[in-house]
Short mmCIF file of C-alpha atoms in Angstrom, two decimals:
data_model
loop_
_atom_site.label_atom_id
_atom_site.label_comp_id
_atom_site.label_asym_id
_atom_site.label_seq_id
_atom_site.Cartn_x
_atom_site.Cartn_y
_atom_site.Cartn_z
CA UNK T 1417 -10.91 -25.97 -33.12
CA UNK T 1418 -9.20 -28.51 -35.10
CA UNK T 1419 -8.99 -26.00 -37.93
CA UNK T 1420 -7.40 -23.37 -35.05
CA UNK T 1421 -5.16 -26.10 -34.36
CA UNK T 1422 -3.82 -27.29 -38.05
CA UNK T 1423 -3.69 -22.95 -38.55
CA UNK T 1424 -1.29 -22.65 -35.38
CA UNK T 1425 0.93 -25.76 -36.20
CA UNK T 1426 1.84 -24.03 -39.75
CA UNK T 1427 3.10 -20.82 -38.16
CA UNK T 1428 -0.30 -19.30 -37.36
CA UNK T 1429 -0.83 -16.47 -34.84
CA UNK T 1430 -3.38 -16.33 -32.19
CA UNK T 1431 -4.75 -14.00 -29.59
CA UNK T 1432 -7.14 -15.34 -27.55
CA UNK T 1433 -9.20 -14.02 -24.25
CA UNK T 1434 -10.43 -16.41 -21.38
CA UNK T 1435 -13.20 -15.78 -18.50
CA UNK T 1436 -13.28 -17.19 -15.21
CA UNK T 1437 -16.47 -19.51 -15.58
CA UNK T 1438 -16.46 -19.27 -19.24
CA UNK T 1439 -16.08 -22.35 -21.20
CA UNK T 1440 -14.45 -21.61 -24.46
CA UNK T 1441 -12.79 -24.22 -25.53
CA UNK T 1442 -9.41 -22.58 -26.04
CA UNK T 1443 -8.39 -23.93 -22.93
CA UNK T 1444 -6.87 -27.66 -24.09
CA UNK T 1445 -5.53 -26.11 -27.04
CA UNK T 1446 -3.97 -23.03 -25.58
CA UNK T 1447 -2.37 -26.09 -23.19
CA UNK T 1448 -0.87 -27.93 -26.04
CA UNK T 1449 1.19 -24.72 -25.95
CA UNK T 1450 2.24 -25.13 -22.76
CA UNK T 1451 -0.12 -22.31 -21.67
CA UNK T 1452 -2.49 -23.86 -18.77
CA UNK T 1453 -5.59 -21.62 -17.52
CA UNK T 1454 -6.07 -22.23 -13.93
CA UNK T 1455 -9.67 -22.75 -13.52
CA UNK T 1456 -10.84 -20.01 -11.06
CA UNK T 1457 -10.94 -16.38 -10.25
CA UNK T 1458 -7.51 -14.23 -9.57
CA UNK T 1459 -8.14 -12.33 -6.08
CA UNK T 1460 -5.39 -9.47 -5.93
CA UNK T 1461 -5.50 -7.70 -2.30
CA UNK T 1462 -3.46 -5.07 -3.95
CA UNK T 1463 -5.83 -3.98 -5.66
CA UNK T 1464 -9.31 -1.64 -5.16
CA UNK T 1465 -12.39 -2.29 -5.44
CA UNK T 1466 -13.50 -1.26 -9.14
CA UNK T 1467 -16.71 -1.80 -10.94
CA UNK T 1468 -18.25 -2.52 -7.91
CA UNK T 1469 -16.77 -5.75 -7.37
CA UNK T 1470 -14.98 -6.81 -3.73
CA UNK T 1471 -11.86 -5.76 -3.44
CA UNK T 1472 -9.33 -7.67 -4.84
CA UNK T 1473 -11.50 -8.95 -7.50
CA UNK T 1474 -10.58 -6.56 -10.56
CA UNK T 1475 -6.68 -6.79 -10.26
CA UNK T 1476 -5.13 -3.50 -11.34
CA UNK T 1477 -1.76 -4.73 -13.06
CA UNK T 1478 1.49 -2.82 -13.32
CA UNK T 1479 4.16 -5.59 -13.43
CA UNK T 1480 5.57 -6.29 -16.89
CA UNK T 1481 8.15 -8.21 -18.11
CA UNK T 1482 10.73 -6.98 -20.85
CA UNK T 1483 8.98 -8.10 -24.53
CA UNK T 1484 7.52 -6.35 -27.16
CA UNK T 1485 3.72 -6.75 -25.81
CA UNK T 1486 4.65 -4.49 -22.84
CA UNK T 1487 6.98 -2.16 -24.05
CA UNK T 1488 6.74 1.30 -22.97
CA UNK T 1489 4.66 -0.27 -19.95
CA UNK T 1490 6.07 0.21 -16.10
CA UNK T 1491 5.11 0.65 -12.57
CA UNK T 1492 3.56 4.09 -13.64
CA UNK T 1493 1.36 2.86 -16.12
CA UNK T 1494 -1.80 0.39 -14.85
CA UNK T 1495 -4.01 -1.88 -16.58
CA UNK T 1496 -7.13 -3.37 -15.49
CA UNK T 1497 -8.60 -7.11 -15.22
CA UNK T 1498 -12.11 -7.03 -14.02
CA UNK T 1499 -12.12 -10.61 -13.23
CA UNK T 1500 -9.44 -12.73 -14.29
CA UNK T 1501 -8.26 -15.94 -14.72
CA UNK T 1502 -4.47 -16.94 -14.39
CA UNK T 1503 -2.08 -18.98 -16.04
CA UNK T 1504 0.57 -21.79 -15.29
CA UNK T 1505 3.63 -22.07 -17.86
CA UNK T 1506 5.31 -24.87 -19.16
CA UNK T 1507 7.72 -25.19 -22.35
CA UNK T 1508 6.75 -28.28 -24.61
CA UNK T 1509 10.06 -27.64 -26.31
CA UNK T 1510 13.31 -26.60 -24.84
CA UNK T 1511 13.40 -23.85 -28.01
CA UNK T 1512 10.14 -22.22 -27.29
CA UNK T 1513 9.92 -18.92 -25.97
CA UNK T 1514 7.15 -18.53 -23.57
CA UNK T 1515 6.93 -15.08 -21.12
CA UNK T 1516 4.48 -13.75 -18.23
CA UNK T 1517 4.13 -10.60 -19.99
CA UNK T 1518 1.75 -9.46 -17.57
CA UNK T 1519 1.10 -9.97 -13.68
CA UNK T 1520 -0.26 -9.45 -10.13
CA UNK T 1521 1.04 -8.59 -7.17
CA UNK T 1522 2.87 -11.70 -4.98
CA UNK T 1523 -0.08 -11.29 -2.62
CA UNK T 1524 -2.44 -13.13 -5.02
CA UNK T 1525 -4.45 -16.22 -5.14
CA UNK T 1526 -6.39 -18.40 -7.40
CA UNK T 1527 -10.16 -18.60 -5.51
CA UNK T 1528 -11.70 -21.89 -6.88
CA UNK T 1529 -15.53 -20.21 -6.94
CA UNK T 1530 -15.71 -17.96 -9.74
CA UNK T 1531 -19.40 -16.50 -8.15
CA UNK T 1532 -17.18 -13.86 -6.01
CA UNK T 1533 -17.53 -12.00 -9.23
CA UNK T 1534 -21.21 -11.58 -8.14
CA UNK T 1535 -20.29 -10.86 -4.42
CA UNK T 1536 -19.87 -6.82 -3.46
CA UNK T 1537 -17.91 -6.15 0.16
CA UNK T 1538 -15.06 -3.71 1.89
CA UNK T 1539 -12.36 -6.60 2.32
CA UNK T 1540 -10.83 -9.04 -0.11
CA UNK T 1541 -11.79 -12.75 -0.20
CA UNK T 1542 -9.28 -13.90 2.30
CA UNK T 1543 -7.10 -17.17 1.19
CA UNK T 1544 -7.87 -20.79 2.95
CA UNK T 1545 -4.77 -21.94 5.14
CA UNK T 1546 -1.78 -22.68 3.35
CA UNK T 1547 -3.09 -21.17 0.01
CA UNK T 1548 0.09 -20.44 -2.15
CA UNK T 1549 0.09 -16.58 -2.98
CA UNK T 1550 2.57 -15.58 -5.81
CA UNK T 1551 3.31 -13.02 -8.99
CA UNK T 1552 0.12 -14.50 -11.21
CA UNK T 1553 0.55 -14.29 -14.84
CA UNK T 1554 -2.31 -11.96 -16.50
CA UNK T 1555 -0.98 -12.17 -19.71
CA UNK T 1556 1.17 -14.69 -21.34
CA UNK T 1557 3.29 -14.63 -25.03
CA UNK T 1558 4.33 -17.50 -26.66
CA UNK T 1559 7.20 -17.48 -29.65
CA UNK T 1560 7.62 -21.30 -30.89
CA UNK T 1561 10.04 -22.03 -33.90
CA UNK T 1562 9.26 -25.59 -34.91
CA UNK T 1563 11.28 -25.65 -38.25
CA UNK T 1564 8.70 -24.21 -40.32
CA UNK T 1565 9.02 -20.89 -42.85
CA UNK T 1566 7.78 -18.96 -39.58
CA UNK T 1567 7.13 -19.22 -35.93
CA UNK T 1568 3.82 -19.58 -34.10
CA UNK T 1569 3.05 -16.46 -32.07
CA UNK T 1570 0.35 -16.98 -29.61
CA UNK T 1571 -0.90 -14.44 -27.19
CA UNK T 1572 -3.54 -15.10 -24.16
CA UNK T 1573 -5.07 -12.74 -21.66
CA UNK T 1574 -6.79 -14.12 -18.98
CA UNK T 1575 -9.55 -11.30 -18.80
CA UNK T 1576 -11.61 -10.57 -21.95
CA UNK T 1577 -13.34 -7.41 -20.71
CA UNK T 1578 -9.60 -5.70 -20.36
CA UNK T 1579 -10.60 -4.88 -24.16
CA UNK T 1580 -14.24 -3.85 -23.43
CA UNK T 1581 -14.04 -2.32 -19.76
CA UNK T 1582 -15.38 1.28 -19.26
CA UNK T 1583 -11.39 2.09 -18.53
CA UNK T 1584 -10.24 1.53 -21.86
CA UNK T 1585 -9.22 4.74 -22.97
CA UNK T 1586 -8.14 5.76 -18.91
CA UNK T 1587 -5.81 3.54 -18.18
CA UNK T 1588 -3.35 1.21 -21.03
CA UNK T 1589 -5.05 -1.32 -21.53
CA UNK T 1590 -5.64 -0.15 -25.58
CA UNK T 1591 -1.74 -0.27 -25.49
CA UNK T 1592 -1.84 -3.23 -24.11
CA UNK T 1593 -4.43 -4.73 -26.47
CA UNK T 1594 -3.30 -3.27 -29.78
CA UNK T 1595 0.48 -4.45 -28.98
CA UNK T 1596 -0.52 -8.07 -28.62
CA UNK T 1597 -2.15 -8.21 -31.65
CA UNK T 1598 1.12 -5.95 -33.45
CA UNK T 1599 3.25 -8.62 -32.04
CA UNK T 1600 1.01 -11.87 -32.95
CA UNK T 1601 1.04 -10.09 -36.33
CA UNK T 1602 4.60 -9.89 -36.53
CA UNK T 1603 4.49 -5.83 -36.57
CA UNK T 1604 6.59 -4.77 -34.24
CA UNK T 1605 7.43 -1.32 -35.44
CA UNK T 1606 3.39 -0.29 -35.06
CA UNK T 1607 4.02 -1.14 -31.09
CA UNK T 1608 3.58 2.15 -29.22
CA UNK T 1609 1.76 4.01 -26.45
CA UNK T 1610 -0.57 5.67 -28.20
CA UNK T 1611 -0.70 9.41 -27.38
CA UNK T 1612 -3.04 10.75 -24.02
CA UNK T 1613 -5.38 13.52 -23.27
CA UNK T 1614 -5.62 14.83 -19.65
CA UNK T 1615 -8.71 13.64 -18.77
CA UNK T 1616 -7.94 12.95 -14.78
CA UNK T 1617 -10.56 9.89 -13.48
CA UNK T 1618 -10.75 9.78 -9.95
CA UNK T 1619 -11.17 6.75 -7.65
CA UNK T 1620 -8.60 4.92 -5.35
CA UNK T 1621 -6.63 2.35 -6.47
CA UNK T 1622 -4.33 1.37 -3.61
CA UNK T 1623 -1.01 0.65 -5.34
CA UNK T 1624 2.02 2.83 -5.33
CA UNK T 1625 1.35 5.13 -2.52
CA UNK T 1626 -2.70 5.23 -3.66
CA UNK T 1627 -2.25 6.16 -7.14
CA UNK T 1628 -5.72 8.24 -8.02
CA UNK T 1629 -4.61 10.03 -11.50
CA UNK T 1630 -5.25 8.54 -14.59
CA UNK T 1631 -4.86 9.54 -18.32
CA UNK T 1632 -7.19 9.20 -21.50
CA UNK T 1633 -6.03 8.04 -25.01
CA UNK T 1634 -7.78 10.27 -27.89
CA UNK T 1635 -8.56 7.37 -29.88
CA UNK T 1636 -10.26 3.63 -30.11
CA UNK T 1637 -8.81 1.81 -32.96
CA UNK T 1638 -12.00 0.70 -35.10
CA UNK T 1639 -11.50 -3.09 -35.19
CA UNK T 1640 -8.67 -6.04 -34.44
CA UNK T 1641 -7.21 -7.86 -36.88
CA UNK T 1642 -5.72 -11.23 -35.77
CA UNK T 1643 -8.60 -11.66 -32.69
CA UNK T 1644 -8.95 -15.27 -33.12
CA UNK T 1645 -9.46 -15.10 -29.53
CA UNK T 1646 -13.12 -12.47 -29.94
CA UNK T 1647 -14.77 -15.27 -30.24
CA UNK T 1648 -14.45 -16.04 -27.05
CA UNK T 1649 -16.47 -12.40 -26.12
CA UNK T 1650 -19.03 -13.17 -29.03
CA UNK T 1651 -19.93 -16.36 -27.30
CA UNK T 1652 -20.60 -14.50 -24.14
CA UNK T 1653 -22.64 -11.61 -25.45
CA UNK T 1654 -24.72 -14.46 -27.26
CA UNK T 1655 -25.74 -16.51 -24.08
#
């Protein structure tokens, strides 16, 4: 990490993925950038129960913020978290530039015991009294100019399987993906939503009048450049 660390201090980009549970040990340096993980699972009544998992559990996302990451993203167009961690923001400098590209519903909740992954049920976890419920961020960019030839670009996602997850191609998250790392890369122009094949998936997702339609991209780009972040899966696969 202190390599990461001397990298991203000289203007170096990052993209990095986090798992509720997971130790990485992104999670003090992503905070030195004023991007805190929230240790926990994200429970998001809004949405369905996907993968298997309770409801609530795999948040299906369709709040974006104006930037780069998400553009060409809106209500209309989901992505998919199946189990997620959140993230609290905080500028260390008054110049930094530091978005919630991505996030829930303002119905969701940070449950402290990640093993509700495991758990299967009809009904969401419900919150303890006076748990604080509130638009999570999913997804967070980070622009900081500290003087240098360039700025550090730093993107985090607080699910890692939104880039493995059997929805891929279905829903955006591929846009979603691929446009982080075009942005972290300083590439704006190849940010796009790549184009879809009607290939119709259906299972309820209870957002938007019970949205139920979904569309396929043709193609999986090969390999990520700029996935500093991967490791973070590789470390998983290998326990």
């Amino acid at each position: 990490l202190a390599a990461l660390r001397a990298y991203l201090a000289r203007g170096g980009r990052l993209v990095a993925w986090l798992e509720p549970g997971a130790a990485t040990g992104l999670d003090a340096l992503l905070a030195e950038w004023g991007i805190a993980a929230l240790d926990g699972v994200v429970v998001d009544p809004a949405s369905a129960d996907l993968e298997g998992a309770a409801p609530g559990l795999a948040p299906v996302a369709f709040h974006y913020a104006e930037h780069p990451v998400t553009r060409g993203l809106d209500r209309n167009r989901v992505t998919f978290f199946p189990g997620a961690r959140a993230f609290a923001l905080r500028k260390p400098d008054v110049d930094d530039r530091l978005a919630a590209v991505v996030t829930t519903s303002g119905d969701a909740w940070v449950a402290p015991d990640v093993s509700l992954l495991r758990g299967r049920g009809t009904r969401a976890p419900a919150p303890p009294p006076g748990t604080r419920t509130d638009y999570l961020p999913l997804v967070v960019a980070g622009e900081y100019a500290r003087g240098g030839a360039r700025a550090t670009r730093i993107v985090a996602f607080g699910d890692a399987d939104l880039a493995s997850n059997r929805y891929l191609r279905a829903l955006y998250d591929l846009d979603l993906v691929m446009n982080a790392v075009h942005w972290a890369a300083q590439r704006e122009a190849a940010i796009a939503l790549r184009p879809k094949i009607a290939a119709t998936i259906q299972f309820p997702v209870p957002i938007q009048n019970s949205l139920r339609a979904f569309y396929g991209v043709g193609m999986l780009v090969p390999q990520l450049l700029l996935v500093a972040g991967g490791l973070v899966w590789l470390r998983r696969r290998g326990a």
